[in-house]
Short mmCIF file of N, CA and C in Angstrom, two decimals:
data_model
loop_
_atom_site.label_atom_id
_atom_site.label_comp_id
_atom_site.label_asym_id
_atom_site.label_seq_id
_atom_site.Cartn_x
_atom_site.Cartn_y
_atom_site.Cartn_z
N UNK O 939 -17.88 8.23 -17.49
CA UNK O 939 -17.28 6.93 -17.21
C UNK O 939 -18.41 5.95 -16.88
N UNK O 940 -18.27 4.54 -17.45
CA UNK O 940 -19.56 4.04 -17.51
C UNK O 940 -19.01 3.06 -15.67
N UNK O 941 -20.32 2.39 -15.44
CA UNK O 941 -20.03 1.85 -14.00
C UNK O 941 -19.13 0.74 -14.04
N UNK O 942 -18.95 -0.02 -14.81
CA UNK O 942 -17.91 -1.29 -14.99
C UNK O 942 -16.41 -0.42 -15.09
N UNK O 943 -16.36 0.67 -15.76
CA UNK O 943 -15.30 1.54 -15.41
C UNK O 943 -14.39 2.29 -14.46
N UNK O 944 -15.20 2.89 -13.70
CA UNK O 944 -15.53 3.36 -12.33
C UNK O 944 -14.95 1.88 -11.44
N UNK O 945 -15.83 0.82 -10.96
CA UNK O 945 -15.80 -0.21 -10.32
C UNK O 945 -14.02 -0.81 -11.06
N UNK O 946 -14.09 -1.00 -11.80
CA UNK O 946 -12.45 -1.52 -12.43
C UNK O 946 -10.95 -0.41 -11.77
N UNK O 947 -11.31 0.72 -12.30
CA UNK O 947 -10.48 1.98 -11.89
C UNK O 947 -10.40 1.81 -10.07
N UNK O 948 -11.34 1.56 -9.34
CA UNK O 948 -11.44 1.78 -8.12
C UNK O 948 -10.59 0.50 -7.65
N UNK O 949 -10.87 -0.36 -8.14
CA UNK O 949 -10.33 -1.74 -7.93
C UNK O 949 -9.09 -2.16 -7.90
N UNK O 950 -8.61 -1.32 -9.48
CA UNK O 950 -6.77 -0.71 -9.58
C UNK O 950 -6.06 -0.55 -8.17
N UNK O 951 -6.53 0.09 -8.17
CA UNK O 951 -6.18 1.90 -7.16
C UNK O 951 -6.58 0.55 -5.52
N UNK O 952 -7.23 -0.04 -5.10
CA UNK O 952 -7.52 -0.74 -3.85
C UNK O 952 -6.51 -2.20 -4.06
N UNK O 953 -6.29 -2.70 -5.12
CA UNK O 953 -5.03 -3.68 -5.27
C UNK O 953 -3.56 -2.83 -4.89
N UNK O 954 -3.88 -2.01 -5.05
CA UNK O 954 -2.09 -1.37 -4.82
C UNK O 954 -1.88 -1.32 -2.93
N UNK O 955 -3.17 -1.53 -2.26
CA UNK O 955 -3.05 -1.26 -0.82
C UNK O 955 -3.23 -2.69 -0.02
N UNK O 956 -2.15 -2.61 0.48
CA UNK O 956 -1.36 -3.90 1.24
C UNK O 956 -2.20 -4.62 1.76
N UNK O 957 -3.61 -4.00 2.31
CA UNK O 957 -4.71 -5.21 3.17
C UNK O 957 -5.76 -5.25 2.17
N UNK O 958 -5.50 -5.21 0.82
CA UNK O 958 -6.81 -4.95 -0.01
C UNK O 958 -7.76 -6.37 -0.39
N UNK O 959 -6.45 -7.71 0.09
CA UNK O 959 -7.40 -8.76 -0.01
C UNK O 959 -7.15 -9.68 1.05
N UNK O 960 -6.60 -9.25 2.05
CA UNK O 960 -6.22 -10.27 3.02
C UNK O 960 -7.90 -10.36 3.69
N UNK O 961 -7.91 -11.59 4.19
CA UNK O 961 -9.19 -12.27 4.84
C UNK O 961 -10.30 -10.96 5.59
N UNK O 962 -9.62 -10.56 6.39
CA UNK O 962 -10.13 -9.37 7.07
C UNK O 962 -10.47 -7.87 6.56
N UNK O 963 -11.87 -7.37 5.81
CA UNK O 963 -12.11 -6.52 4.94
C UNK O 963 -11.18 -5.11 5.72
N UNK O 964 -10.98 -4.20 4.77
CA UNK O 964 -10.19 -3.28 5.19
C UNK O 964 -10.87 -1.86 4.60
N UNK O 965 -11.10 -0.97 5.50
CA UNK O 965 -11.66 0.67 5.21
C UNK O 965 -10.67 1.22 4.53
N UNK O 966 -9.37 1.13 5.02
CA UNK O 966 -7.96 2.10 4.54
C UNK O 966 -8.32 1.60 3.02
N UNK O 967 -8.58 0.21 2.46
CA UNK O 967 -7.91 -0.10 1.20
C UNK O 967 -9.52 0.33 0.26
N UNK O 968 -10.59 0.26 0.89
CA UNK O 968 -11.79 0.93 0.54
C UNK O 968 -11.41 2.54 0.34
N UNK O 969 -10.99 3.02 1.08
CA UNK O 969 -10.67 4.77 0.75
C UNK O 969 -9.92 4.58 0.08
N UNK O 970 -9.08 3.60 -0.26
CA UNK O 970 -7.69 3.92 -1.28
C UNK O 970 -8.49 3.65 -2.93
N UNK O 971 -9.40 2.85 -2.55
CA UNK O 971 -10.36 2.27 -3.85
C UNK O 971 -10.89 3.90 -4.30
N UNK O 972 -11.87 4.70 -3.73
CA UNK O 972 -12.40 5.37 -3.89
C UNK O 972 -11.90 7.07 -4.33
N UNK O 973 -10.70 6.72 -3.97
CA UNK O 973 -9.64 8.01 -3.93
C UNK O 973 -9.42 8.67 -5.74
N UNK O 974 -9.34 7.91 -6.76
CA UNK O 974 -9.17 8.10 -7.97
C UNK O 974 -10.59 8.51 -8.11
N UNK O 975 -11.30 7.78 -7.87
CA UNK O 975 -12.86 8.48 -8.21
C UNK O 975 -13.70 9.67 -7.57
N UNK O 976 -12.38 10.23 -6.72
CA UNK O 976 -12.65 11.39 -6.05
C UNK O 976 -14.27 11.28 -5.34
N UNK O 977 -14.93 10.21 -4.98
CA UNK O 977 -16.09 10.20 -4.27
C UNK O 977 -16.36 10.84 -2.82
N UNK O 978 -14.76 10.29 -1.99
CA UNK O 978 -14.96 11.16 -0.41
C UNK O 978 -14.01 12.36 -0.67
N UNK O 979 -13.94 13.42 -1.92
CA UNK O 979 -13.52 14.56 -1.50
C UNK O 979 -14.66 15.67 -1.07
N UNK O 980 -13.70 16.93 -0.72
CA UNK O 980 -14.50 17.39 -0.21
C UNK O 980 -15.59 18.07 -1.45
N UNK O 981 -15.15 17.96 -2.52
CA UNK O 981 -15.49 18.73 -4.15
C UNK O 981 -17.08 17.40 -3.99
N UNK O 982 -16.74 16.61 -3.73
CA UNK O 982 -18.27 15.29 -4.05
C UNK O 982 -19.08 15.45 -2.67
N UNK O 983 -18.50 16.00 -1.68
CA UNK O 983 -19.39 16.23 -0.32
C UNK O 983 -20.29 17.76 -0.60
N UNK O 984 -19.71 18.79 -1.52
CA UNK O 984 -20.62 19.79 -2.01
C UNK O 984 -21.48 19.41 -3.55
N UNK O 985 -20.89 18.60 -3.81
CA UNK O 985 -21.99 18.20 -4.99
C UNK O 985 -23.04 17.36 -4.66
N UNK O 986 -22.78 16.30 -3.54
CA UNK O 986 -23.65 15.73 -3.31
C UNK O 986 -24.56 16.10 -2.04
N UNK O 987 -24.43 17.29 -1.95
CA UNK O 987 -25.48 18.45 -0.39
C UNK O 987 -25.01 17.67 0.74
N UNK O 988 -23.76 16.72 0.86
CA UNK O 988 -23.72 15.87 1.80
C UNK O 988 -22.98 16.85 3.07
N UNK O 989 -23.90 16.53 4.53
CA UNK O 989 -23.59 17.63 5.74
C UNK O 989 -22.84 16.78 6.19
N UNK O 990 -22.51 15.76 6.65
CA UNK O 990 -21.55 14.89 7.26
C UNK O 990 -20.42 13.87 6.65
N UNK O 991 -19.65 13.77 7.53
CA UNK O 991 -18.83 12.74 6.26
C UNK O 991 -19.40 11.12 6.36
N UNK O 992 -20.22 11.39 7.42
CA UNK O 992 -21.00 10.01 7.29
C UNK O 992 -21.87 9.54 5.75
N UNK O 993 -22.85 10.82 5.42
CA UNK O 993 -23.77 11.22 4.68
C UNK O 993 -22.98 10.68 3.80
N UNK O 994 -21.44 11.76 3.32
CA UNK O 994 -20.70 11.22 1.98
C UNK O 994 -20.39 10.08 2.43
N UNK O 995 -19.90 9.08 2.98
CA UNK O 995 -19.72 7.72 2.83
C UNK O 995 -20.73 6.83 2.39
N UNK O 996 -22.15 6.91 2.88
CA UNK O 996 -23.10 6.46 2.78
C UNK O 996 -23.31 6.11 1.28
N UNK O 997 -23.03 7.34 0.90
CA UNK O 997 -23.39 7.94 -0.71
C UNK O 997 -22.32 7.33 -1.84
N UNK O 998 -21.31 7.86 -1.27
CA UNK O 998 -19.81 6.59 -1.94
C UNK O 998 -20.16 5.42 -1.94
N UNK O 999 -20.34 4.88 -0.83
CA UNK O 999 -20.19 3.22 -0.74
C UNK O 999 -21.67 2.82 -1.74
N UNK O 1000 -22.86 3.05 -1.60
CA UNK O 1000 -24.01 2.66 -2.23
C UNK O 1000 -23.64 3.04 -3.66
N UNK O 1001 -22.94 4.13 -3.87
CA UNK O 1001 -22.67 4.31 -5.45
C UNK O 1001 -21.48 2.94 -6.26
N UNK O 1002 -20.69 3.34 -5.15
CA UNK O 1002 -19.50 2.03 -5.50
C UNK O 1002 -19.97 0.54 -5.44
N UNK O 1003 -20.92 0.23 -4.67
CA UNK O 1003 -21.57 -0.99 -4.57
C UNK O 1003 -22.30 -0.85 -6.06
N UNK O 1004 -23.44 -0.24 -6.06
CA UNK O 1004 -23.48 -0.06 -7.28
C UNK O 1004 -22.91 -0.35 -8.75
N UNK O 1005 -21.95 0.18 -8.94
CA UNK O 1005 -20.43 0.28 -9.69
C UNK O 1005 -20.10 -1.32 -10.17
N UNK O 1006 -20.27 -2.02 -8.77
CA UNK O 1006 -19.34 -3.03 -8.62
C UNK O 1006 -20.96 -4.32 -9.04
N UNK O 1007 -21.95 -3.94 -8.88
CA UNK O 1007 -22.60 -4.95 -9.50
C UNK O 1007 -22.78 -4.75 -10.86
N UNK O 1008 -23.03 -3.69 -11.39
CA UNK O 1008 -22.49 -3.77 -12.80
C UNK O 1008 -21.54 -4.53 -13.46
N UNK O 1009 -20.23 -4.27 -12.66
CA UNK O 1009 -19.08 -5.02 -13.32
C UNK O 1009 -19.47 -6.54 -13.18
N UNK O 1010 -19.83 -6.81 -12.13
CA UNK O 1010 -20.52 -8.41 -11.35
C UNK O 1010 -21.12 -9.25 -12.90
N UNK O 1011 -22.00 -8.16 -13.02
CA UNK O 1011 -23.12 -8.71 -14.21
C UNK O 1011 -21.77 -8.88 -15.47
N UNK O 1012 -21.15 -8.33 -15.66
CA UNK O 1012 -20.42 -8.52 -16.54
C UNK O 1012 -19.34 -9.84 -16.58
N UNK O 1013 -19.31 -9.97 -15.42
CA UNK O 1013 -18.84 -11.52 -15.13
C UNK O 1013 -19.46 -12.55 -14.95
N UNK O 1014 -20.56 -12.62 -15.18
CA UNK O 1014 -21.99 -13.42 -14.70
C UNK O 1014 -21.65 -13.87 -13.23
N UNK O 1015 -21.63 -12.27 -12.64
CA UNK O 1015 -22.06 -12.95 -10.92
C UNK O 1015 -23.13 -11.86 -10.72
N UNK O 1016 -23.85 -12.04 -9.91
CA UNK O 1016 -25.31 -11.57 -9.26
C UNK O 1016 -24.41 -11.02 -7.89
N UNK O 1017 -25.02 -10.24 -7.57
CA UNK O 1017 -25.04 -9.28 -6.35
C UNK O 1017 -24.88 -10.66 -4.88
N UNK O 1018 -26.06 -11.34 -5.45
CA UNK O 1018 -26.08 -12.28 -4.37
C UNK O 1018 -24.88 -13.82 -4.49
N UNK O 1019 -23.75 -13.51 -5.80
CA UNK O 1019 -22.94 -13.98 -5.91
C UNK O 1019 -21.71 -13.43 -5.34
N UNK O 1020 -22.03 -12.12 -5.86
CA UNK O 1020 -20.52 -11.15 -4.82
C UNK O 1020 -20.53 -11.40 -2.97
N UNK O 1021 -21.86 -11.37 -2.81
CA UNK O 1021 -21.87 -11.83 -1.07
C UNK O 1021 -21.59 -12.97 -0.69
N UNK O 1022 -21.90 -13.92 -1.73
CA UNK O 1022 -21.13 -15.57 -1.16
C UNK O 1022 -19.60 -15.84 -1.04
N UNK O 1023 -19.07 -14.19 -2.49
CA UNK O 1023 -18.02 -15.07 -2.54
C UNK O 1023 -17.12 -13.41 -1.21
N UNK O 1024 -17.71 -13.17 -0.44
CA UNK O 1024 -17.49 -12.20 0.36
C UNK O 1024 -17.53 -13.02 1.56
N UNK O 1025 -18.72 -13.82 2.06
CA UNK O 1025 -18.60 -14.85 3.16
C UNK O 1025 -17.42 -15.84 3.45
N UNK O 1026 -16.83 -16.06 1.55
CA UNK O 1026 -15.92 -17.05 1.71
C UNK O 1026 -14.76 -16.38 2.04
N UNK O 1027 -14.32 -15.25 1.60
CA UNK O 1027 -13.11 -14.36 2.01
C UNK O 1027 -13.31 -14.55 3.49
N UNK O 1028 -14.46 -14.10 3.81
CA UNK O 1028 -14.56 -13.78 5.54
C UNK O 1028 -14.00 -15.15 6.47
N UNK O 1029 -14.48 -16.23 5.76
CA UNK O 1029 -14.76 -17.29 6.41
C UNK O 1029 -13.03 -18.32 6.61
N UNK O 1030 -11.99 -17.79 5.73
CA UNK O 1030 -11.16 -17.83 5.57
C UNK O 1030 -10.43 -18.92 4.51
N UNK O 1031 -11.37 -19.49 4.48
CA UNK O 1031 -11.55 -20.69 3.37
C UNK O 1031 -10.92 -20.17 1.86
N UNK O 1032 -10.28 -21.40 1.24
CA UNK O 1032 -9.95 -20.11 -0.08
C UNK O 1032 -11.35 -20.60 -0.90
N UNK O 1033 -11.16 -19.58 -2.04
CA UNK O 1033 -12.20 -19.08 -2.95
C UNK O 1033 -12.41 -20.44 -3.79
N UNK O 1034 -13.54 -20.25 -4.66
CA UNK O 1034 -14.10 -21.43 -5.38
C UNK O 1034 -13.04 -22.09 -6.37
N UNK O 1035 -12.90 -22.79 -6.96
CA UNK O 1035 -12.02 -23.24 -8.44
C UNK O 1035 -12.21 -22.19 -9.45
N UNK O 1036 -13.11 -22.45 -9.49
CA UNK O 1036 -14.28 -21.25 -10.70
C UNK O 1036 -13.92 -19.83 -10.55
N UNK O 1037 -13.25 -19.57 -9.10
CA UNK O 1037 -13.54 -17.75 -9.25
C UNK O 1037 -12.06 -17.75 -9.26
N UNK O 1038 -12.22 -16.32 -10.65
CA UNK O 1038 -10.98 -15.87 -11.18
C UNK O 1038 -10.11 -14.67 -10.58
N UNK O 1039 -9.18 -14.06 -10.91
CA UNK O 1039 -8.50 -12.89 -9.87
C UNK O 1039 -9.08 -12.07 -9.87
N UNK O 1040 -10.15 -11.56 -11.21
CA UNK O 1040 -10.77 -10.42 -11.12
C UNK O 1040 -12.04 -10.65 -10.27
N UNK O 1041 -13.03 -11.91 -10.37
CA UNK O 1041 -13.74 -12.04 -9.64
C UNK O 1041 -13.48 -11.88 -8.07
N UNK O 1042 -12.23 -12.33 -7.74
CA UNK O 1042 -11.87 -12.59 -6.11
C UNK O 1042 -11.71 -10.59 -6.16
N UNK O 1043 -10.99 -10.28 -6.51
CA UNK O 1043 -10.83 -8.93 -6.58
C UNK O 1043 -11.91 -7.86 -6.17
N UNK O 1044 -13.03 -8.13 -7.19
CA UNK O 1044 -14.49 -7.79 -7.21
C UNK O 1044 -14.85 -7.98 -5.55
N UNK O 1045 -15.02 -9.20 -5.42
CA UNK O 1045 -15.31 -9.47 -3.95
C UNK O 1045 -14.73 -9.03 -2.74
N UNK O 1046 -13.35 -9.06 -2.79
CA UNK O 1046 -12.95 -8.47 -1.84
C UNK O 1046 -13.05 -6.78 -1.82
N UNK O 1047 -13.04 -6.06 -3.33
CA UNK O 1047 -13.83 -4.90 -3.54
C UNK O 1047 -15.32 -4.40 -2.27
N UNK O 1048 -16.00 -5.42 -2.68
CA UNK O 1048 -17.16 -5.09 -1.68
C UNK O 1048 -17.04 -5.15 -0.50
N UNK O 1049 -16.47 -6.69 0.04
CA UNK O 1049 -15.95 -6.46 1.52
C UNK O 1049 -15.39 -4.96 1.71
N UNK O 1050 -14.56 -4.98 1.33
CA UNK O 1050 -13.91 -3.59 1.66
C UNK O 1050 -14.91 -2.52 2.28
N UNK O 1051 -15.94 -2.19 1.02
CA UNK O 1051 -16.75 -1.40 0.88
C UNK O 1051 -17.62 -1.45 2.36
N UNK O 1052 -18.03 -2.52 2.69
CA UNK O 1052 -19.11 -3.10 3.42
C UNK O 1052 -17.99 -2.52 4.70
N UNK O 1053 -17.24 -3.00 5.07
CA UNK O 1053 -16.06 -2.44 6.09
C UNK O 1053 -15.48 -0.86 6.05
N UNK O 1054 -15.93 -0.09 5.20
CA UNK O 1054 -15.93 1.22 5.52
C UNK O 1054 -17.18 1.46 5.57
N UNK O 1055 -18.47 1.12 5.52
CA UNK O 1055 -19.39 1.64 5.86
C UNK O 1055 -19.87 1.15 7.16
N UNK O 1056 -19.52 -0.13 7.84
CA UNK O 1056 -19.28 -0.42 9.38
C UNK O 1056 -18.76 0.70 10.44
N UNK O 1057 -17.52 1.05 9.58
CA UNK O 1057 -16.21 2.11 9.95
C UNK O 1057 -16.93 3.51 10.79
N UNK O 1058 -18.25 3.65 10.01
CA UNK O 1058 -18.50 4.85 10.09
C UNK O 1058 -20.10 4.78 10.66
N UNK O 1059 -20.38 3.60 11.02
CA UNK O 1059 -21.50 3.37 11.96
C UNK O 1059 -22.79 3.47 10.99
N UNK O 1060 -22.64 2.81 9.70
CA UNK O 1060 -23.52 2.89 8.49
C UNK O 1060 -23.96 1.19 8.66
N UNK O 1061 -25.26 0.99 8.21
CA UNK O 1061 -25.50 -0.14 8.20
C UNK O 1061 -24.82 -0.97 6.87
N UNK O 1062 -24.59 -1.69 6.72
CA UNK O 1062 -23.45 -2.46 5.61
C UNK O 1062 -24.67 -2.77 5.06
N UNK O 1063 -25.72 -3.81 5.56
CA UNK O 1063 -26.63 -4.49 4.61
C UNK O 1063 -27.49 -3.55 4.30
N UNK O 1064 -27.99 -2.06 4.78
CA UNK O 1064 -28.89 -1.66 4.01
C UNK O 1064 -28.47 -0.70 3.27
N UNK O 1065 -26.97 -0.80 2.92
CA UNK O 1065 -26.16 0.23 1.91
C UNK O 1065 -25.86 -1.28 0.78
N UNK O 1066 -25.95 -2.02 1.21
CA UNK O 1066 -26.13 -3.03 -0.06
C UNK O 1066 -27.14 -3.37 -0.56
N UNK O 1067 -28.28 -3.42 0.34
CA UNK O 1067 -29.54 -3.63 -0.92
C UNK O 1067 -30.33 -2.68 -1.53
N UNK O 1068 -29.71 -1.09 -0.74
CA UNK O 1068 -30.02 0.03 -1.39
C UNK O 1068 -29.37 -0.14 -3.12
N UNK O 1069 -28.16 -0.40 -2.55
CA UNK O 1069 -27.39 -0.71 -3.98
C UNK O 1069 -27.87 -1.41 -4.99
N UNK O 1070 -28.05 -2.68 -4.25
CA UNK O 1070 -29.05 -3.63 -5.21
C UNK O 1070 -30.41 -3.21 -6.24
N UNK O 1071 -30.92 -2.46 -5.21
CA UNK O 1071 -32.45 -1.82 -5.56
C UNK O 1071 -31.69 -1.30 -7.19
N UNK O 1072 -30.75 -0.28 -6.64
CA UNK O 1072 -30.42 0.95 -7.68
C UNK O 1072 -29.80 0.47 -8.96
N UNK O 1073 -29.07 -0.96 -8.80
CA UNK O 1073 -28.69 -1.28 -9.83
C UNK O 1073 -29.43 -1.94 -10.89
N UNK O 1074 -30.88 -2.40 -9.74
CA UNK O 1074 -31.75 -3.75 -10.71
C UNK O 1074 -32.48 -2.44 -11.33
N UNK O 1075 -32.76 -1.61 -11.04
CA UNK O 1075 -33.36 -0.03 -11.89
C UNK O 1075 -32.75 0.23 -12.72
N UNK O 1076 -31.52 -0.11 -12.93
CA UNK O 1076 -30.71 0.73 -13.79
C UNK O 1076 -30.67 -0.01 -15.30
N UNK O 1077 -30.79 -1.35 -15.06
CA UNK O 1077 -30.44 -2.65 -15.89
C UNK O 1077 -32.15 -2.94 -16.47
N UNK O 1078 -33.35 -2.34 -15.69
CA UNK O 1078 -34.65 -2.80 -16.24
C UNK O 1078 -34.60 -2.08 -17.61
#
């Protein structure tokens, strides 16, 4: 499954859960994202040598961040576009003219993300620019 795939499928699956875009990012609708892609089972916590379920979150969320700048690029937004339009969710303000359902979607995607890795006492920003790193590697 290529990463715009993955990131879309996850996205499905996190629209069906009731806080998946309200202002305030949500972990429940982040695990509900991640649940089809089987990332926090226990089958991906032995594949990925992960000893804690911290470890596997860590590893989910930087992969799914990941995931989700791929799809980004495919919408012509930049990583550092998904975080503006993540400030604006936060900030309560509605979204730009310009950004579409899938874009707002996308964004609130990451919030999410960024809010289960809070959840679990993970740093949010350095599971995002880990992400970043991994995706601008992937795309050179």
């Amino acid at each position: 499954m290529t990463h715009a795939r993955r990131a879309r499928t996850a996205i499905a699956a996190m629209l069906d859960h009731p806080k998946a875009t309200r202002p305030v990012p949500s972990a429940k609708a982040a695990r509900a994202a991640l649940r089809p892609l089987g990332s926090l089972s226990r089958k991906a916590r032995r594949r990925e040598g992960a000893a804690t379920t911290r470890e596997l979150v860590a590893i989910a969320v930087r992969d799914a961040l990941t995931d989700a700048f791929h799809l980004g690029r495919t919408y012509a937004l930049s990583p550092q576009d998904l975080e503006q339009l993540h400030i604006v969710r936060l900030s309560g303000r509605p979204f730009p003219k310009e950004a579409t359902d899938r874009t707002v979607a996308l964004a609130c995607y990451v919030g999410n993300l960024r809010r289960l890795a809070d959840a679990h006492g993970l740093s949010e920003d350095h599971l995002f620019d880990g992400a970043e790193e991994v995706y601008k590697h992937e795309i050179a």
